[in-house]
Coordinates of C-alpha atoms and ligand atoms in Angstrom, one line a residue:
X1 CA -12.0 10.6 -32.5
X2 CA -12.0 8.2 -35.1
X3 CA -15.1 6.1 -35.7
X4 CA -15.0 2.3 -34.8
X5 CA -13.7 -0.1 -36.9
X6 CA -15.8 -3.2 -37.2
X7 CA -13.6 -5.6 -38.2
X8 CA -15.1 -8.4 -35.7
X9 CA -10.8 -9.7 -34.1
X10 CA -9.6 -9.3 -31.0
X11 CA -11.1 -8.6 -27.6
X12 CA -10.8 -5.7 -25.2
X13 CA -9.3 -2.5 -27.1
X14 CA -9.3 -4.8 -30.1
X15 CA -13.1 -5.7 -29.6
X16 CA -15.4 -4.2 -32.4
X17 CA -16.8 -1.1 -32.5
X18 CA -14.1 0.5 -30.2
X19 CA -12.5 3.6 -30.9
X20 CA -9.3 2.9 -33.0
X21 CA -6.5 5.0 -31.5
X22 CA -2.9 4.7 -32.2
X23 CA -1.3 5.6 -29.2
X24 CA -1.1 3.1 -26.5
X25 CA -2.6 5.6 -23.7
X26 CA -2.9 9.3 -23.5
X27 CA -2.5 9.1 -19.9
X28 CA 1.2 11.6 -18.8
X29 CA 0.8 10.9 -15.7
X30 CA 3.7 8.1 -14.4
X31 CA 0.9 5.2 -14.8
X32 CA 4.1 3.0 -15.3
X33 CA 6.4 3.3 -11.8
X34 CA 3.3 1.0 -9.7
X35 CA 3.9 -1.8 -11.9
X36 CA 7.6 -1.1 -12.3
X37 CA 8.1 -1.4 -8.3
X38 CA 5.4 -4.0 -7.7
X39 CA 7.3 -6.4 -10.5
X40 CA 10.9 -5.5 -8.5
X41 CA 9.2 -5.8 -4.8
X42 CA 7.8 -9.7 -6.5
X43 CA 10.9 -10.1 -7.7
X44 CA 13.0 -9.8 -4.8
X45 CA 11.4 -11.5 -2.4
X46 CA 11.2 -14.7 -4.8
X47 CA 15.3 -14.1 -5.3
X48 CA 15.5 -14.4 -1.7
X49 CA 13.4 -16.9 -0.8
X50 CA 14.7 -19.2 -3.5
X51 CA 18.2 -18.5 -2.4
X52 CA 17.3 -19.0 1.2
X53 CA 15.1 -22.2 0.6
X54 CA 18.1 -24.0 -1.1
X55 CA 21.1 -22.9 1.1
X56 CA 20.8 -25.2 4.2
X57 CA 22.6 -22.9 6.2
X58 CA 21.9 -21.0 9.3
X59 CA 18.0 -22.0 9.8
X60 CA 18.2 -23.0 13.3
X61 CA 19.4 -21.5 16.7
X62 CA 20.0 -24.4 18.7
X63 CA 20.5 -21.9 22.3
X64 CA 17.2 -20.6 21.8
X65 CA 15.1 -22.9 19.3
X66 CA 14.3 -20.1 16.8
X67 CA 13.4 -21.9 13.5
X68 CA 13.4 -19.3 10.2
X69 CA 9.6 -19.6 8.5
X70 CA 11.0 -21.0 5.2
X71 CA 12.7 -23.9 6.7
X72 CA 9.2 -25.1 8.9
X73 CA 8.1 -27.6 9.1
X74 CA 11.8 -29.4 8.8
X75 CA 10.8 -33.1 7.9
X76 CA 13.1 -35.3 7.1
X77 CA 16.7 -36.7 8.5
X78 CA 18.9 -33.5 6.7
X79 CA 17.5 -31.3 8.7
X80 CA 20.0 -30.2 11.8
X81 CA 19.6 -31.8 15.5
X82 CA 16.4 -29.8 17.3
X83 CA 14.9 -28.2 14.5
X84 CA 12.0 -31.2 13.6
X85 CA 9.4 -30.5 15.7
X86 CA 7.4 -32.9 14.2
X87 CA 9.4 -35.2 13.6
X88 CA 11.1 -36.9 10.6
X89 CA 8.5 -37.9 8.1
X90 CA 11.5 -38.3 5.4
X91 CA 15.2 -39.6 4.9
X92 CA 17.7 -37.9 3.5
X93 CA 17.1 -35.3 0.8
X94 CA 19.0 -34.6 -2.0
X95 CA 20.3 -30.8 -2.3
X96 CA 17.9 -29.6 -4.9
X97 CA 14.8 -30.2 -2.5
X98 CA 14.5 -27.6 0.0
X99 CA 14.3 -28.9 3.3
X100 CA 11.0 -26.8 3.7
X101 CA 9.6 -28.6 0.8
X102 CA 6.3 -30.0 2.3
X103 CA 4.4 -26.5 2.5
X104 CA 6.9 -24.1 -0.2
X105 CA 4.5 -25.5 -2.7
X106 CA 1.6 -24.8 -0.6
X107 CA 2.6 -21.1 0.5
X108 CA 3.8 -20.3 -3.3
X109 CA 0.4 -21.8 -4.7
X110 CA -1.3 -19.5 -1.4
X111 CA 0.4 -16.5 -2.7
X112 CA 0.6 -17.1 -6.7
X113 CA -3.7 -17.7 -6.2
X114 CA -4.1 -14.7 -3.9
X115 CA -6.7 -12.0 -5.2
X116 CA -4.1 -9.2 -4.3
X117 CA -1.2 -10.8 -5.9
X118 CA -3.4 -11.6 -9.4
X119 CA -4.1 -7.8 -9.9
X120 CA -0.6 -6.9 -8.8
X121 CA 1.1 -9.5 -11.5
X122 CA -1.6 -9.6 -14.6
X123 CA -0.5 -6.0 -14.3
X124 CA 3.0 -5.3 -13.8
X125 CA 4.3 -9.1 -15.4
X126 CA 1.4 -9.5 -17.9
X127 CA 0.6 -6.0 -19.0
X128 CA -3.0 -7.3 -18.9
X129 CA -3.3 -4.1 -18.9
X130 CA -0.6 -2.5 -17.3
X131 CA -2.7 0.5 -16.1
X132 CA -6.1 2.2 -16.0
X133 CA -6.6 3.7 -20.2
X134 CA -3.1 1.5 -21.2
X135 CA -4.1 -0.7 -23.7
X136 CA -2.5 -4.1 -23.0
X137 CA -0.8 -5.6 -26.2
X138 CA -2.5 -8.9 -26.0
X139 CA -5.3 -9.0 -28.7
X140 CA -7.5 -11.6 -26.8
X141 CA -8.4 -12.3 -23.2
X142 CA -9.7 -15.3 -22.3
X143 CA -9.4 -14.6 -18.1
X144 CA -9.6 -17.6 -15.9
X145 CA -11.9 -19.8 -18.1
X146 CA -9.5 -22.4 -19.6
X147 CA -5.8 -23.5 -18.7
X148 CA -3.2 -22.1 -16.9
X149 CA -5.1 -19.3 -15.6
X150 CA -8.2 -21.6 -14.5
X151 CA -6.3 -22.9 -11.4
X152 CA -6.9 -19.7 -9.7
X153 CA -10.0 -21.0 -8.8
X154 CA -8.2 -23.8 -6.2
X155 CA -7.6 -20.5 -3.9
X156 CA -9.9 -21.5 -1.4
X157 CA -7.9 -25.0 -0.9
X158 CA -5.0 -23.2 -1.0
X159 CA -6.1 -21.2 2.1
X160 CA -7.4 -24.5 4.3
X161 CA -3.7 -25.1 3.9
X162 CA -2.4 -21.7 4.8
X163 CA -4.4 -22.2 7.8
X164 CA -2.4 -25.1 9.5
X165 CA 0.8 -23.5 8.0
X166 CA 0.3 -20.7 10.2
X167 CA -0.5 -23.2 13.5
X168 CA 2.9 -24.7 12.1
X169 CA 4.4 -20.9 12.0
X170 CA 2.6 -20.4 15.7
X171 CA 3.8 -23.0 17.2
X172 CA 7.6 -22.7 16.3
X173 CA 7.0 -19.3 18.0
X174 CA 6.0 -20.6 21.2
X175 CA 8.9 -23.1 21.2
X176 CA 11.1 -20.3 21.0
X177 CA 10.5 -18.9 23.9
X178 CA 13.3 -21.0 25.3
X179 CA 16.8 -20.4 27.5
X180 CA 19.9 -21.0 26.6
X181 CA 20.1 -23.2 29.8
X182 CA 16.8 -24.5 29.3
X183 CA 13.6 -23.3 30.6
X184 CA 11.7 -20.1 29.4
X185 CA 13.6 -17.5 27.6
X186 CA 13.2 -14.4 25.8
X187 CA 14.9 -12.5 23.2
X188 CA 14.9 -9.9 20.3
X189 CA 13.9 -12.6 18.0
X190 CA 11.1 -13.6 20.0
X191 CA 9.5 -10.4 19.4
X192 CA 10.3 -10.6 15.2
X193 CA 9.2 -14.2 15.2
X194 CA 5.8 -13.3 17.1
X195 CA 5.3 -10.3 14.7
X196 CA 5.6 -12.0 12.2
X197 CA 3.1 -14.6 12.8
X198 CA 0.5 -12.1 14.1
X199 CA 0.9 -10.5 10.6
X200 CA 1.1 -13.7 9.1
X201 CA -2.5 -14.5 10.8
X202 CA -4.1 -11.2 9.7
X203 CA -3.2 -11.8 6.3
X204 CA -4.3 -15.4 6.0
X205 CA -7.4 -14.3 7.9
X206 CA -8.0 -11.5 5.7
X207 CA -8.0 -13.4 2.7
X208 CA -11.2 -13.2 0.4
X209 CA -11.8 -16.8 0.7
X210 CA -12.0 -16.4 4.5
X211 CA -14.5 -13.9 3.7
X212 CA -16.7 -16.1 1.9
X213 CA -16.2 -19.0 4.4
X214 CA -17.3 -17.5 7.7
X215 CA -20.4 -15.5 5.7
X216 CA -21.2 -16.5 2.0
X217 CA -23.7 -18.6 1.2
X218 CA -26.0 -17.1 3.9
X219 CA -29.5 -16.5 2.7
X220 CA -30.1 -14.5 6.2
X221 CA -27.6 -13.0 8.8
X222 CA -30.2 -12.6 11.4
X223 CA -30.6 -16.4 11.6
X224 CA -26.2 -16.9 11.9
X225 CA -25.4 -14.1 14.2
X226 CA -22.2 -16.0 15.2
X227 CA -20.7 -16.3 11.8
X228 CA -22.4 -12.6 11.0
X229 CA -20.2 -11.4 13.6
X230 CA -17.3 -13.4 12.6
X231 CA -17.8 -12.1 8.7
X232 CA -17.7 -8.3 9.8
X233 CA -14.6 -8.3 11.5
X234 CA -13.2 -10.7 8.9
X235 CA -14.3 -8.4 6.3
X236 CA -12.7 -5.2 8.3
X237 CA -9.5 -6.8 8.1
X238 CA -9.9 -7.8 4.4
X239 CA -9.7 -3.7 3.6
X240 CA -6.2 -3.9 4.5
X241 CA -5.6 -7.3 2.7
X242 CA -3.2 -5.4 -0.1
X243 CA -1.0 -3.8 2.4
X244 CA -0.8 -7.2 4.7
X245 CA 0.4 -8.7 1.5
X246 CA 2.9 -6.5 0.9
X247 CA 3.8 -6.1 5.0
X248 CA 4.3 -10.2 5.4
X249 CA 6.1 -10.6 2.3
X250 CA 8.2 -8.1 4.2
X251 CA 8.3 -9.5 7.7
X252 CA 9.4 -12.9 6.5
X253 CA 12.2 -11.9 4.8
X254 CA 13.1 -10.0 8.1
X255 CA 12.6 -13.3 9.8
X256 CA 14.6 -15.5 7.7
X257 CA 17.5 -12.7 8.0
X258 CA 17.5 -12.5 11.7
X259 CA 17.7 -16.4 12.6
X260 CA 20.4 -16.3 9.6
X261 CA 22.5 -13.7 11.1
X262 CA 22.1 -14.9 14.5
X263 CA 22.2 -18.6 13.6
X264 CA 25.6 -17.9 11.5
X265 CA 26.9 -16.0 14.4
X266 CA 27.2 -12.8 12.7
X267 CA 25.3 -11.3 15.7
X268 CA 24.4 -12.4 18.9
X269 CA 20.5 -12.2 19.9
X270 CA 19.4 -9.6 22.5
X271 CA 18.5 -11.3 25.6
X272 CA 16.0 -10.2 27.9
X273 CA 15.6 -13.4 29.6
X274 CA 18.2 -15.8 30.0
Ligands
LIG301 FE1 -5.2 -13.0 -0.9 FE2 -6.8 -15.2 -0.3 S1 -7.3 -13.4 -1.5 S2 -4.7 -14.7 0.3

């Protein structure tokens, strides 16, 4: 190995008095395909959801009162007959707002500031670094002390609104349960608009700002056996917070596609109930 160059630039590999080695990593090992299908998994789901957020079609199911995720709340005068249910806060909009537009900001900001979804993009968009032993190719780092990156710290505000999101999300499942007639009714997409708010719940619960809100901050947990109690089983759930990231991003594109295809007609909703 080649003794340390002091020549006081850069930070990380660049920092003085590491090892100066020319190749980027002597990992062989495929160090490259988790970044490679985490940056085409991100990818995708923001194609679709930008795609579905702007196309003001086939959001709603009048018969049965199923209301796709990315379209709730619906707010202002565009949105179709039935699917307010709280309301119309708003006029018309103009096409290039998404009729969604009161929480998209909120549930991108949720997402964009998630712990999980940092380490998966510094890595796989921002090589920063790409891998365990793969140098990154920036020479600094300055982490999340100044601007942009210094907004990650609103997380926690971010998650007070993902909370009342999800009541939003729950109760459009509950209206659902309706008959084409009227009355109580129950369907396929009852079942894939439940899931996913029961997923949607464990990964909003699961988040590390949960975590520190039911049990940071506590000098002793004999004295707060409640939020002790509350803090371990939020904290059991937090283990699985990656693969609840990945599992919601998943089960509301499945959503969105159901009420579409049913909504456009291009299949008809299995009853089981009226
Ligand atoms: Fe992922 Fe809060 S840490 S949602």
């Amino acid at each position: 190995m080649s003794a340390p160059a002091d020549n006081g630039v850069g930070t990380g590999v660049q920092a003085p008095k590491r090892a100066r080695i020319a190749e980027r990593t002597l990992r062989t090992d495929r160090w490259w395909l988790q970044p490679l299908l985490t940056v085409l998994g991100l990818s995708a789901f923001i194609v679709y959801a930008t795609v579905r957020s702007f196309v003001r079609t086939a959001y709603w199911v009048p018969d049965y009162h199923y209301l796709t995720p990315f379209y709730s709340p619906c707010l202002s005068t565009s949105c179709v007959e039935g699917s307010s249910h709280f309301g119309h806060w708003f006029g018309d909009l103009p096409g290039f707002i998404p009729l969604g537009f009161v929480v998209l900001p909120f549930l991108l900001g949720f997402r964009l500031t998630c712990y999980y979804y940092r380490k998966a993009y510094y890595r796989s968009v921002w090589f920063s670094p790409p891998a365990c032993a793969v140098a990154e190719p920036h020479a600094k780092y300055t982490g999340e002390t100044r601007l942009p990156l210094i907004i990650q710290n609103v997380h926690r505000y971010f998650f007070y609104v993902a909370l009342i999101v999800s009541l939003i999300n729950t109760y459009d499942a509950i209206t659902a349960f309706h008959g084409k007639t009227g009355g109580f009714g129950f369907g396929l997409g009852n079942i894939v608009l439940l899931g996913n708010v029961v997923l949607l719940w464990a990964y909003t619960l699961s988040c590390h700002s949960c975590r520190h809100v039911t049990g940071g901050r506590l000098k002793h947990f004999s004295k707060h056996p409640v939020r002790y109690w509350i803090w371990t089983k939020v904290s059991k759930l937090n283990t699985r917070h990656m693969a609840l990231a990945w599992t919601t991003l998943g089960t509301l594109v499945l959503t969105d596609f159901y009420v579409m295809l049913v909504a456009s007609g291009a299949i008809s909703d299995l009853r089981f109930v009226n």
